[in-house]
Coordinates of C-alpha atoms in Angstrom, one line a residue:
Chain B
X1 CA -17.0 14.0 -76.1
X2 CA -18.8 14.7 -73.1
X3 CA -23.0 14.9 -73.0
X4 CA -24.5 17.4 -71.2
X5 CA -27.9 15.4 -71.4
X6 CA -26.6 13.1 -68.9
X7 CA -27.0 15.6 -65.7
X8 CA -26.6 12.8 -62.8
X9 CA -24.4 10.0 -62.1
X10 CA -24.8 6.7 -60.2
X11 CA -22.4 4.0 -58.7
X12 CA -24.0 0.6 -56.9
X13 CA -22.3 -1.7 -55.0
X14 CA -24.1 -5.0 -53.7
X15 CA -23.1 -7.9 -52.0
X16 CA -25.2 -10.7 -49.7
X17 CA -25.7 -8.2 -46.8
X18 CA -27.2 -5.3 -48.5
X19 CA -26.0 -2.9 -51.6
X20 CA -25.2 1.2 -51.4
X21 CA -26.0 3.7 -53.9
X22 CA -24.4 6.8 -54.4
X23 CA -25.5 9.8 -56.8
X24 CA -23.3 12.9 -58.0
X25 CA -23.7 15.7 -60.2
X26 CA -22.2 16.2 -63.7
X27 CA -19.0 17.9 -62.1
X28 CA -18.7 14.8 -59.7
X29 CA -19.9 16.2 -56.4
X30 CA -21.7 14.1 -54.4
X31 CA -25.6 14.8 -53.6
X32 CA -27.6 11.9 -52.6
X33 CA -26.4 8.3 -50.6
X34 CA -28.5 5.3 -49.8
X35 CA -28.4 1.6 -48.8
X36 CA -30.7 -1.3 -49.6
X37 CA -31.1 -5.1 -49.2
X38 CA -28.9 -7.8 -50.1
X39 CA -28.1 -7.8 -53.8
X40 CA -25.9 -11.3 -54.6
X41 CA -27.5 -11.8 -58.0
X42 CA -26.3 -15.4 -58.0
X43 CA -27.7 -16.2 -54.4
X44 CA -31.4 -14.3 -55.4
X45 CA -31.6 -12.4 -58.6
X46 CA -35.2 -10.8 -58.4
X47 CA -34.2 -9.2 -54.6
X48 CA -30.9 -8.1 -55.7
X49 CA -32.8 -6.6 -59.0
X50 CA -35.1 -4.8 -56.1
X51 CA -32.7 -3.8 -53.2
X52 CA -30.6 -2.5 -56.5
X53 CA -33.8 -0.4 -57.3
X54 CA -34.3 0.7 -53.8
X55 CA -31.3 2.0 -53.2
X56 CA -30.9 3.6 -56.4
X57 CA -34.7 5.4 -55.3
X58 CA -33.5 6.2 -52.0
X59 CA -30.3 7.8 -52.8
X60 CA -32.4 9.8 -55.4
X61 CA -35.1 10.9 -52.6
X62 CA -32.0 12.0 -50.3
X63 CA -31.0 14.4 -53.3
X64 CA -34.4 16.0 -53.4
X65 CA -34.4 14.5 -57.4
X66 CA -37.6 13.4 -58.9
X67 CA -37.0 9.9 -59.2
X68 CA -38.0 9.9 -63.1
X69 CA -35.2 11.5 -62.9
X70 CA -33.0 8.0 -62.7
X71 CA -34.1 7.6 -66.5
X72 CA -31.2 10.4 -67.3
X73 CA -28.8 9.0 -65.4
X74 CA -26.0 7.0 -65.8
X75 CA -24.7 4.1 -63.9
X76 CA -22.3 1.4 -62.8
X77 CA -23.7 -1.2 -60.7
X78 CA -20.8 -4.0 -59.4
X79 CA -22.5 -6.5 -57.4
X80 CA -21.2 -10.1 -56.0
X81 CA -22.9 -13.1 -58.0
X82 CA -22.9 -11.4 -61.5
X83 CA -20.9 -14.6 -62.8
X84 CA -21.2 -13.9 -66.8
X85 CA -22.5 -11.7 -69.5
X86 CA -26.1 -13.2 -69.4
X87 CA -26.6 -12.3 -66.0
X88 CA -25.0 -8.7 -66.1
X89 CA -27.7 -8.1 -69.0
X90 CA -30.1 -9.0 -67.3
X91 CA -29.7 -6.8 -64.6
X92 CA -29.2 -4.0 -66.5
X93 CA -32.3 -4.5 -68.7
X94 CA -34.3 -4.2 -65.6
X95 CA -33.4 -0.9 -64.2
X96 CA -34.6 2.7 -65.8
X97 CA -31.2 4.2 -66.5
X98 CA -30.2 6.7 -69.4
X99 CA -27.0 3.7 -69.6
X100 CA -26.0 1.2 -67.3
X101 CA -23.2 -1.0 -66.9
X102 CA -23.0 -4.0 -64.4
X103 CA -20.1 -5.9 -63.7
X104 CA -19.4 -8.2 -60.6
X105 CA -17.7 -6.3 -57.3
X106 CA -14.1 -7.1 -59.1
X107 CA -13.5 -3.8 -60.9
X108 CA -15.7 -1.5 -58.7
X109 CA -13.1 -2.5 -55.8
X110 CA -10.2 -2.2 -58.0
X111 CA -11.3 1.3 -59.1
X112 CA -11.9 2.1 -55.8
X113 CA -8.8 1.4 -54.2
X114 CA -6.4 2.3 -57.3
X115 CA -8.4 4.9 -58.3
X116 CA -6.4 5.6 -61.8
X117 CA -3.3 4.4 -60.7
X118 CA -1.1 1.5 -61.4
X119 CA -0.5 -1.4 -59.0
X120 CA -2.5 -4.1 -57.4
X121 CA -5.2 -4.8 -55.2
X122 CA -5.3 -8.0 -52.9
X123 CA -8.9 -7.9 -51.1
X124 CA -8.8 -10.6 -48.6
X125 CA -11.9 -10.9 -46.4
X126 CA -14.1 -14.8 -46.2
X127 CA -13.2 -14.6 -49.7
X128 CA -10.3 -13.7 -51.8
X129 CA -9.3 -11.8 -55.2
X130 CA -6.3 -9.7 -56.7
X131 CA -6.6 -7.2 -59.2
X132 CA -3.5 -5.8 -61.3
X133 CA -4.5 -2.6 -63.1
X134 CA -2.5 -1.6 -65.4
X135 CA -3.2 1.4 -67.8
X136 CA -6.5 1.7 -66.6
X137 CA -7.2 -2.0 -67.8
X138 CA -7.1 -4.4 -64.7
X139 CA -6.6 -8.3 -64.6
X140 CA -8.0 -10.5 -61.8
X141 CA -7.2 -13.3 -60.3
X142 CA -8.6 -15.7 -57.7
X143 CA -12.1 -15.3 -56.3
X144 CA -13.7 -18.0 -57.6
X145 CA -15.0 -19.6 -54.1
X146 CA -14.2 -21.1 -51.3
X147 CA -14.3 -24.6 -52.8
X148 CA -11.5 -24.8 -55.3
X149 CA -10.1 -20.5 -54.8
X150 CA -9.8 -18.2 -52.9
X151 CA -6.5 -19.1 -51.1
X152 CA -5.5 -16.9 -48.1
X153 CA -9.2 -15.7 -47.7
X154 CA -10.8 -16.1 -44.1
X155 CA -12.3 -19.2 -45.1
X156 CA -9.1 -20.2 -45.9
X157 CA -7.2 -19.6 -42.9
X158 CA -9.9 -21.0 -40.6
X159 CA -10.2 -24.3 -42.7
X160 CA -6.4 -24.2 -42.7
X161 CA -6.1 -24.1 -39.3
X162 CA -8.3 -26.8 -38.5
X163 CA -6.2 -28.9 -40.6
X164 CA -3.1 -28.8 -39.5
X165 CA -4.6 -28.7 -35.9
X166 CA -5.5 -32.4 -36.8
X167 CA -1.7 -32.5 -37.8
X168 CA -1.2 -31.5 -34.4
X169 CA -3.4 -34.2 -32.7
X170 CA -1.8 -37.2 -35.0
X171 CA 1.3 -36.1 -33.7
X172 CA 2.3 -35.1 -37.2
X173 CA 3.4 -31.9 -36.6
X174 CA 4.3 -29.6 -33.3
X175 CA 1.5 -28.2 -31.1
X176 CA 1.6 -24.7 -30.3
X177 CA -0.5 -21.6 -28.5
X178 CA -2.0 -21.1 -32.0
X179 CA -2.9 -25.2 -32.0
X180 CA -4.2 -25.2 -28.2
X181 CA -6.6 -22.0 -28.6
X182 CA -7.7 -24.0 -31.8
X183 CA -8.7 -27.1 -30.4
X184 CA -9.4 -25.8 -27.0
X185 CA -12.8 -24.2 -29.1
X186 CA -13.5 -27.8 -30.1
X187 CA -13.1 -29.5 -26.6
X188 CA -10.2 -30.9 -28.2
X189 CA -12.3 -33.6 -29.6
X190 CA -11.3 -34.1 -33.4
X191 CA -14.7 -36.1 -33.6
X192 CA -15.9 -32.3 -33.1
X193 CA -13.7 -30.6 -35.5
X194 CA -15.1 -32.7 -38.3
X195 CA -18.6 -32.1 -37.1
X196 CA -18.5 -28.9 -37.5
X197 CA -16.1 -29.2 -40.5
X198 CA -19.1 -31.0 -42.6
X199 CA -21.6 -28.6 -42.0
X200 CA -19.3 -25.1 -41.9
X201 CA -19.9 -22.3 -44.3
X202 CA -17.2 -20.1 -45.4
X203 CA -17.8 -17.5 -43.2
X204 CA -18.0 -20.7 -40.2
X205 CA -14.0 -21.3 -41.5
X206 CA -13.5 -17.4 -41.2
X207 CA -14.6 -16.9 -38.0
X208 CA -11.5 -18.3 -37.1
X209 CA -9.1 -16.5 -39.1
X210 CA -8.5 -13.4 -35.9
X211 CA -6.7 -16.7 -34.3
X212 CA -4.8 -17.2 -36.8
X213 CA -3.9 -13.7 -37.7
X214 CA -3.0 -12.7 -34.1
X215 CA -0.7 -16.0 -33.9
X216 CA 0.9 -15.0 -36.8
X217 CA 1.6 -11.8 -35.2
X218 CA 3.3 -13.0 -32.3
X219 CA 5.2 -15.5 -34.0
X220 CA 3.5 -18.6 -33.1
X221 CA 5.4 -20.6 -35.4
X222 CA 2.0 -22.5 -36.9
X223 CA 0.1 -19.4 -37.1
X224 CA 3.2 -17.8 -39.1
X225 CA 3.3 -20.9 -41.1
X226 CA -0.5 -20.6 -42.2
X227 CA -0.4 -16.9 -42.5
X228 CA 2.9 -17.6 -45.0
X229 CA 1.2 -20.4 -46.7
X230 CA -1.9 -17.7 -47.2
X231 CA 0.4 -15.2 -48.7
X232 CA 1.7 -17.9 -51.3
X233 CA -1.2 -16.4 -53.6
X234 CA -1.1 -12.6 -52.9
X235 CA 3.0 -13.3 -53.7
X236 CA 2.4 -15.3 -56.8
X237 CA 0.1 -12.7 -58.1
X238 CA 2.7 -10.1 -57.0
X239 CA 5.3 -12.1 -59.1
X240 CA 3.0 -11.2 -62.4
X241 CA 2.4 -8.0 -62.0
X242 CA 5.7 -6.5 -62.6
X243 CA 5.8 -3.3 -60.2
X244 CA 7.4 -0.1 -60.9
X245 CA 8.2 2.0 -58.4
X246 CA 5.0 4.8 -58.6
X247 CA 2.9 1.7 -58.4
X248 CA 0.5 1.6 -55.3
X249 CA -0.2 -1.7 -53.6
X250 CA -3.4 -2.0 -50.8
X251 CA -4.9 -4.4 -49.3
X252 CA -8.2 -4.6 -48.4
X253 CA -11.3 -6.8 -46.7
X254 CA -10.7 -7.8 -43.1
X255 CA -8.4 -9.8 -43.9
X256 CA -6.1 -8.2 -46.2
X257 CA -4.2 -5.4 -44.1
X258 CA -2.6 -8.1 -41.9
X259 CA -0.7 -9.9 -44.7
X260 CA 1.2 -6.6 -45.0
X261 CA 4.6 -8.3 -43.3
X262 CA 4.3 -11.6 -45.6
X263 CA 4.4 -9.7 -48.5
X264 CA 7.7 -10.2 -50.9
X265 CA 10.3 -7.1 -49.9
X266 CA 9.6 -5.2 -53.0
X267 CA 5.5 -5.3 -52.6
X268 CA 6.0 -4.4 -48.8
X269 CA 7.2 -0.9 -49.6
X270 CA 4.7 -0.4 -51.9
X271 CA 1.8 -0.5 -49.5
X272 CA -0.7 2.6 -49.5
X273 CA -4.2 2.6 -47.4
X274 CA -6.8 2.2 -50.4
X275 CA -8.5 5.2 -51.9
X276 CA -11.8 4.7 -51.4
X277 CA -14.6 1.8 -51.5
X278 CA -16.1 -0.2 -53.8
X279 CA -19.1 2.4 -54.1
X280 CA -16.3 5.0 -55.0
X281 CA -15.4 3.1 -57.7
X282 CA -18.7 2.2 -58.8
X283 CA -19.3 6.4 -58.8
X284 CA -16.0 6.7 -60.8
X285 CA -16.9 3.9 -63.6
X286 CA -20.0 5.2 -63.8
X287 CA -18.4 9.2 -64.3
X288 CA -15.6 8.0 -66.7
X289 CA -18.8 6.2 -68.5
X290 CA -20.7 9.3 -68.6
X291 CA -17.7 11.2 -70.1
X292 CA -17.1 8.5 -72.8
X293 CA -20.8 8.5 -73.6
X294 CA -21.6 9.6 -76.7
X295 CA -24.6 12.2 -76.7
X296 CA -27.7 10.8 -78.6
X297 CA -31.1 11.9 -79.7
Chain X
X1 CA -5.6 -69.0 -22.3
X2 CA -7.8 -70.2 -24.8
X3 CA -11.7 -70.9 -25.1
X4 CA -13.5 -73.6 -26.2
X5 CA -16.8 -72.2 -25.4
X6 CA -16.5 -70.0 -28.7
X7 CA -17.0 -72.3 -31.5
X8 CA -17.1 -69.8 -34.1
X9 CA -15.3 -66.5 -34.9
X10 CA -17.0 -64.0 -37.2
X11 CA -15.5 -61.2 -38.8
X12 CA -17.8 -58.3 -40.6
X13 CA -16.3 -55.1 -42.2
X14 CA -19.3 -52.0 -43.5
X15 CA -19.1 -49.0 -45.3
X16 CA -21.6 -46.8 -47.4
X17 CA -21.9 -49.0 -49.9
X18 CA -22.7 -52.3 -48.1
X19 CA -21.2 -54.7 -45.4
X20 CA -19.7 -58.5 -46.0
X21 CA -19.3 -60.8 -43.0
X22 CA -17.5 -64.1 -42.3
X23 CA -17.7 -67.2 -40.4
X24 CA -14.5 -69.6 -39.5
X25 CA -14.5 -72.5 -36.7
X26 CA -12.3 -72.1 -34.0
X27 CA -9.2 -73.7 -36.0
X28 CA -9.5 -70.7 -38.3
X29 CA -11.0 -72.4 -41.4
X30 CA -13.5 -70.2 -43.3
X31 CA -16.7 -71.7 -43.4
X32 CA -19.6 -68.9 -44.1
X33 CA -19.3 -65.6 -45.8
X34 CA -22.1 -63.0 -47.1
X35 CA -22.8 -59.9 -48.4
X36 CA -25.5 -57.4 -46.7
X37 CA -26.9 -53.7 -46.8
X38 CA -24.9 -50.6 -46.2
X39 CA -23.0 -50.1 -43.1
X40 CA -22.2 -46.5 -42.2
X41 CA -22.9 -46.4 -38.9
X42 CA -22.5 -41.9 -39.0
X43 CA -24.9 -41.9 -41.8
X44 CA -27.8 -44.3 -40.7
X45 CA -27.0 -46.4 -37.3
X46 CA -30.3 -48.2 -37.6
X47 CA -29.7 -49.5 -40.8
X48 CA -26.4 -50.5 -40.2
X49 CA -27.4 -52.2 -37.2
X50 CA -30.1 -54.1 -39.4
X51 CA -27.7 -54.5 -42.2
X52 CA -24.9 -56.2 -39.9
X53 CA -27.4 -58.6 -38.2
X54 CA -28.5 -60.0 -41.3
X55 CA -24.8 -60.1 -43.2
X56 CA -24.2 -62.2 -40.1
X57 CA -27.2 -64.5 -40.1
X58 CA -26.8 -64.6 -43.7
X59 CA -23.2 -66.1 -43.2
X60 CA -24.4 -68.3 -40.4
X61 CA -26.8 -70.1 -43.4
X62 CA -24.1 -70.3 -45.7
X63 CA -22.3 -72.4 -42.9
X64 CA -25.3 -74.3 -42.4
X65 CA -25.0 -73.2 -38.6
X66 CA -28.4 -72.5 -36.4
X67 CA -28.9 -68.9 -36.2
X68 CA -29.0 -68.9 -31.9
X69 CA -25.0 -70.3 -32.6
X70 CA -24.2 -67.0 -33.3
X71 CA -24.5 -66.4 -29.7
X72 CA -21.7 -68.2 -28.9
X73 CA -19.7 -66.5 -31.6
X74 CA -16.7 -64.2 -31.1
X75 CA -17.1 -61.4 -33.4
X76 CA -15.1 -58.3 -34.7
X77 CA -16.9 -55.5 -36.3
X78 CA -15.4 -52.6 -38.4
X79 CA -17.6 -50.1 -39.4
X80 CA -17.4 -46.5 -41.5
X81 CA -18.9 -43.8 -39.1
X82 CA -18.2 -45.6 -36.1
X83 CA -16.2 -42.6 -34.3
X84 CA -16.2 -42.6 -30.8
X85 CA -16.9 -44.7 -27.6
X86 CA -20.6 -44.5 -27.4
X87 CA -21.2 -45.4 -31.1
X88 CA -19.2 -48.7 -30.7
X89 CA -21.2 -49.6 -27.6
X90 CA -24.5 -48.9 -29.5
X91 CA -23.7 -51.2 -32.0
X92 CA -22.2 -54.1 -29.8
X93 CA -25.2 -53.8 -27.6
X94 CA -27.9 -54.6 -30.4
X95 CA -26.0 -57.6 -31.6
X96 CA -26.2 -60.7 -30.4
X97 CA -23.0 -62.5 -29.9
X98 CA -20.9 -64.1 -26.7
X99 CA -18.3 -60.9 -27.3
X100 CA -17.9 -58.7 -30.2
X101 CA -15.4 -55.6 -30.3
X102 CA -16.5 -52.9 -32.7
X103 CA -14.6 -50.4 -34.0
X104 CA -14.0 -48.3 -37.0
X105 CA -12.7 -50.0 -40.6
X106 CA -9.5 -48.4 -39.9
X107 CA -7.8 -51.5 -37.3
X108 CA -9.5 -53.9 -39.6
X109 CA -7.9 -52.8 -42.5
X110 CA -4.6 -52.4 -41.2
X111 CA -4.5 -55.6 -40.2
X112 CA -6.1 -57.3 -43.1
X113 CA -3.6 -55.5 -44.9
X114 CA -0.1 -55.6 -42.7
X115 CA -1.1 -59.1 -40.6
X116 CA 1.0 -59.4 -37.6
X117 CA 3.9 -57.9 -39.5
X118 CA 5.2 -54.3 -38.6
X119 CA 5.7 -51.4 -41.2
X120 CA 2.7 -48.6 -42.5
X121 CA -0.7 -49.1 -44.5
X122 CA -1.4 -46.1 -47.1
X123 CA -5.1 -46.5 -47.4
X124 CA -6.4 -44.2 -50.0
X125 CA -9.7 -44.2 -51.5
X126 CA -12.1 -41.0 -52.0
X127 CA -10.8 -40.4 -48.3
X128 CA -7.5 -41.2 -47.0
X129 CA -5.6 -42.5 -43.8
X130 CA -2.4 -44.1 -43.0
X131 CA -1.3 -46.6 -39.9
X132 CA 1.4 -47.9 -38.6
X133 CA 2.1 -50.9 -36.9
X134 CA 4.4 -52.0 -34.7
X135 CA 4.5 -55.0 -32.3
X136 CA 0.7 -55.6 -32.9
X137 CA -0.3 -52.0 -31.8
X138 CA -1.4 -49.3 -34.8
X139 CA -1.3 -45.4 -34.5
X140 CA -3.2 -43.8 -37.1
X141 CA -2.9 -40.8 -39.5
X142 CA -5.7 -38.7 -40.9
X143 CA -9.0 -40.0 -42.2
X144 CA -11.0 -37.0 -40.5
X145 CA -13.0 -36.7 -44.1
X146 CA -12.3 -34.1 -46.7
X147 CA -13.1 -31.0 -45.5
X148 CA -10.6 -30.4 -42.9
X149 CA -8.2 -34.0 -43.9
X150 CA -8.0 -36.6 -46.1
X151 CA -4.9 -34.9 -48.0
X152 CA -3.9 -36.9 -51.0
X153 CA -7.0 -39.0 -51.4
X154 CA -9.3 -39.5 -54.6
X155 CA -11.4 -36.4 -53.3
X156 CA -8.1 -34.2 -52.8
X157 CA -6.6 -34.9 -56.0
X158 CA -9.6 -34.0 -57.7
X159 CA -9.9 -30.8 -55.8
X160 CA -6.9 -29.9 -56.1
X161 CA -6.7 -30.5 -59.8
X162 CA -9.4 -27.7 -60.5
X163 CA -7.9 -25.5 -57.8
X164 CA -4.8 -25.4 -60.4
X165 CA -7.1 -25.5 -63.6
X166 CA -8.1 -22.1 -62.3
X167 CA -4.9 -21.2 -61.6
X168 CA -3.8 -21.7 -65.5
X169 CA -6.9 -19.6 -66.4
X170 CA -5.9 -16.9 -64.4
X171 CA -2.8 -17.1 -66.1
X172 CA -0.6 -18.1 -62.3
X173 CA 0.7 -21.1 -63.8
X174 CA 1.4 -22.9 -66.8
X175 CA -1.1 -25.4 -68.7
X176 CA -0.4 -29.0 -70.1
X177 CA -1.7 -31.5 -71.3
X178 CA -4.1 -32.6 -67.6
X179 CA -5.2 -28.8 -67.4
X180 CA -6.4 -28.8 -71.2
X181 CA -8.4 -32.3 -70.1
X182 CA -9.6 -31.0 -67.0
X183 CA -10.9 -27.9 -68.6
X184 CA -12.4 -29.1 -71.3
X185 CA -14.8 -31.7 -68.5
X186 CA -15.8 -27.9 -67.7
X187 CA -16.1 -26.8 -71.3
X188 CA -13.7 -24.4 -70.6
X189 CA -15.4 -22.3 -68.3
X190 CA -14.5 -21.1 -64.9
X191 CA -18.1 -20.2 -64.0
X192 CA -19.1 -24.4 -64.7
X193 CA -16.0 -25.2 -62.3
X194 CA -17.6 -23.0 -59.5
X195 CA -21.4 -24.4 -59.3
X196 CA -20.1 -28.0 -59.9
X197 CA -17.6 -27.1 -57.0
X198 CA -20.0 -25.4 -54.9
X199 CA -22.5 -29.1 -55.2
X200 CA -19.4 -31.5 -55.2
X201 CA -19.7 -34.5 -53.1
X202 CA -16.3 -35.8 -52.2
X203 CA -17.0 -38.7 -54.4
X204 CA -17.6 -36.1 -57.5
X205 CA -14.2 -34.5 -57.0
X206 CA -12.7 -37.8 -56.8
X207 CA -14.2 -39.1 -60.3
X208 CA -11.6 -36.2 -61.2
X209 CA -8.4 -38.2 -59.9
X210 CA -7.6 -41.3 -62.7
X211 CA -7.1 -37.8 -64.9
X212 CA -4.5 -36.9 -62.7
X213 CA -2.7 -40.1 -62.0
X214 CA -2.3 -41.0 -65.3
X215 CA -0.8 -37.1 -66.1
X216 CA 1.4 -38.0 -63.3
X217 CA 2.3 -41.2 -64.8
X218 CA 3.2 -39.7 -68.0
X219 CA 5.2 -37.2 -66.2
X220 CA 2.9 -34.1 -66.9
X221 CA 4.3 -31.5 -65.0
X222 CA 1.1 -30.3 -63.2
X223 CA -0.1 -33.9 -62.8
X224 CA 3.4 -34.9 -61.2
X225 CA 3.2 -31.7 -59.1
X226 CA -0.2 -32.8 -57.3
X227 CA 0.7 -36.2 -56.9
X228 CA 4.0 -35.0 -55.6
X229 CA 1.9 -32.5 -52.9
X230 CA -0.8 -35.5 -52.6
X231 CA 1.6 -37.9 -51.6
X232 CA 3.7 -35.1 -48.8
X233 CA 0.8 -36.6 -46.2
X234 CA 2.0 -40.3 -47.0
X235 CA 5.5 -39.2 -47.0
X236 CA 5.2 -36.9 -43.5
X237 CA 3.9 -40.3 -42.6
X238 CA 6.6 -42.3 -43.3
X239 CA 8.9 -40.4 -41.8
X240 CA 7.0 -40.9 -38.0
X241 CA 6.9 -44.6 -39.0
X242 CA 10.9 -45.4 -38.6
X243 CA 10.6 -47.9 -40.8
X244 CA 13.3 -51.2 -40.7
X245 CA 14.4 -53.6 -42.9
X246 CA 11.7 -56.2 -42.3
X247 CA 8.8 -53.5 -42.2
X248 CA 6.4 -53.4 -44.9
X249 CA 4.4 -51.1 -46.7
X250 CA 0.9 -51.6 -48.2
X251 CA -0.6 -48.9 -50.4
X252 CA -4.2 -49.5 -50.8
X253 CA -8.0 -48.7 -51.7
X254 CA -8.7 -46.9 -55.4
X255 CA -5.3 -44.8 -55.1
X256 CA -2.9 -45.8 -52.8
X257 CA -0.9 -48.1 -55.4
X258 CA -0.4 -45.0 -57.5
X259 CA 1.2 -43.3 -54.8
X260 CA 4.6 -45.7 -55.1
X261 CA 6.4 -43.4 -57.5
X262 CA 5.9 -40.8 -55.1
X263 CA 7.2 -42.4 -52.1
X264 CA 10.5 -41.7 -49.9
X265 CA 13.1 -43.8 -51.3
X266 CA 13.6 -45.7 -48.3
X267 CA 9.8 -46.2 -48.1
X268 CA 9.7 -47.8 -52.0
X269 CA 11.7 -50.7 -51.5
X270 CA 9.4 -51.9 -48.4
X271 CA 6.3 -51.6 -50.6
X272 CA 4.5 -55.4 -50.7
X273 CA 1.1 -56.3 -52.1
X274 CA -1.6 -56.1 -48.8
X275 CA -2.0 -59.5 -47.2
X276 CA -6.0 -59.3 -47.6
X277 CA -9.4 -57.3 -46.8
X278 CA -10.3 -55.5 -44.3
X279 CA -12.7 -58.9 -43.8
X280 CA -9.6 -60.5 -42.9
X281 CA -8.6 -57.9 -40.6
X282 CA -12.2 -57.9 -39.0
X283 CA -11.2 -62.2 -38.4
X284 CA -8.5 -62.2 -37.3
X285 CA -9.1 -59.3 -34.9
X286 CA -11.9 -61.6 -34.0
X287 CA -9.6 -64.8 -33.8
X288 CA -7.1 -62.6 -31.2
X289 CA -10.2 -61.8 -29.1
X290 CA -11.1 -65.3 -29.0
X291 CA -7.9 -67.1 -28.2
X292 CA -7.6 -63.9 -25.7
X293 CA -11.0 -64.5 -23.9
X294 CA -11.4 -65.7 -20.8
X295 CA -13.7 -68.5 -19.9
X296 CA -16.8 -68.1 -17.8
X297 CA -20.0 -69.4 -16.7

């Protein structure tokens, strides 16, 4: 049953460097566009409640819509750091739409890559998740952190890099180009390495992941070892979700196009550029929300 | 040639969590020993500067030896945190004896642990490192901390064990009877793995390990698998070491004995209790620099 109350729709997507809104019309055309600060609810949960709110203004302002307006319309908001149920609710109790639903960046992504299909989603950038949808009901996997998930992410490779590199200097495994490049950024000091090991962020480990990658690609044979090793999670996932034929597969994040070749045969063939962006999936939760709504009062 | 200008031979060994020093006469008999403050020369130099002096002068009482004897001593100091060149020759410099060599804990332990005897030392603690020795020179293996080394130790097997845990929740692997443990620390909930993850010291993750060791040892599949993964460093290891029939093998610190189930079958039968401490090591190290030392003045 559809409810013709609910005249504009909104999709939110937010992460540590700043969130997007975008606004459409009943019939799904898009009128209005806007981005805002960083929105990690976990990292800062009042800023990511105001860039949210900012965005969600701005993209209103850039329809020509009074912005009371946002009080009729209905939403999906998928930001990074939304970790459980409490903090999803409180989110949504402090925005002023008509019906909101917030979810972490999972499904937003999923939605937008998929769209309705079938198949699975491996976004791979400092961090890492899979998604199998399945019916329109998607399973995830992965992307709980750099710490203890996340294999094959950016972080990943970097950190994984570095430690085999050390391999390399205890003479426990074969140098290579991949391996000189490596340590030839830490003055081939080891002493160094673990310097900047101890005080590295993710995004510190990712910044060498394009070594790693391009090593890969050329067949260095540690690089193609790491980048194989990285796959071992994109593969196992691939292993559960059972793909037919009309299933799409895409990869996503920085990170994720380049383990196209290390793929198992059947996924490879599968491959298809994603549909659109986490914002396009936010829009189309939000839509198929609207449409499900029932109309009240 | 010998010296008998050097009296006395003192040995010290420091870590984190405190330093112990000890006194013999030039035969070799043990006549002082004492405890002092903590020792990491990375994490505080000054203090373990001030806690080495006084572990020594505190020895020196217990020998009922006049403080200025120490410097005519020949002394061996291994120290946590002591990583490169200039950090040794800030230490030796603001200590007082006739000669001292300091290094890190590493040649100290190996030859506390191995004596003059060739064959490999599995030292595995929170962190991890291997040596081998062969006609009275070691090589060593790892022990570049956790971030970026240190496979198999306490801290790894800890890690590791949640990396899995998450793995059974995201349905990518199998439970038993460890994951259903491990879980339950983290009243089953991913989220609680993440932020205790995200503020893990290595020394939390490692408090995870006797959970895991004791799976292995009852043949728990996913404990057996990360003991099996945990021990591939030792093993990779063992096979640089070309072990012969005489060689030994000493698996020490909090893990290391658990490891022999683990080991390369060649590697098992070699396995021998360690001859003694890292104290030892530091002594005798001292006792070789002494009988090694040329006279002057």
């Amino acid at each position: 049953m559809t409810c013709n109350l609910s005249h504009y729709i909104i999709g939110i997507d937010g992460g540590g460097s700043g969130c997007r809104a975008a606004l459409s019309d009943s019939d799904g055309v898009r009128i209005g566009e806007a981005t805002g600060g960083a929105a990690n609810f976990t990292t800062n949960p009042e800023l990511a409640i105001k860039s949210v709110l900012e965005a969600a203004q701005e993209a209103a302002k850039s329809a020509d819509i009074e912005l009371d307006t946002l009080s009729h319309c209905v939403a999906h908001v998928g930001l990074a750091g939304i970790l459980n149920a409490s903090g999803a609710a409180r989110m949504a109790a402090a925005l002023p739409f008509r019906q909101v639903n917030v979810t972490d960046d999972r499904p937003t992504s999923t939605v937008g890559a998929l769209g309705t299909e079938d198949g699975l989603l491996a976004a791979i950038g400092t961090g890492a998740f899979v998604a199998i949808q399945k019916n329109g009901a998607a399973r995830f996997f992965g992307g709980w952190g750099f710490q203890i998930s996340d294999h094959g992410s950016g972080a990943w490779l970097g950190r994984a890099a570095m430690e085999r590199c050390l391999n390399v200097c205890d003479g426990l495994e074969p140098g290579s180009v991949l391996s000189n490049q490596v340590l030839t950024e830490f003055h081939n000091d080891p002493v160094e390495m673990v310097s900047f090991a101890k005080a590295a962020a993710p995004s510190d480990f990712a910044a060498l992941a394009p070594m790693v990658i391009k090593a890969g690609a050329k067949s260095d044979a540690l690089g193609r070892s790491i980048m194989t090793e990285g796959a071992r999670f994109i593969n196992s996932c691939i292993g559960k979700a059972d793909l037919g034929e009309s299933d799409i597969v895409c990869l996503t994040g920085g990170i994720g196009p380049h383990y196209a070749p290390y793929l198992d045969d059947r996924a490879k063939s599968l491959v298809r550029p994603a549909k659109g962006t986490a914002l396009d999936g936010a829009l189309m939760l939000a839509k198929a929300a609207s449409e499900n709504m029932e109309c009240a009062g």
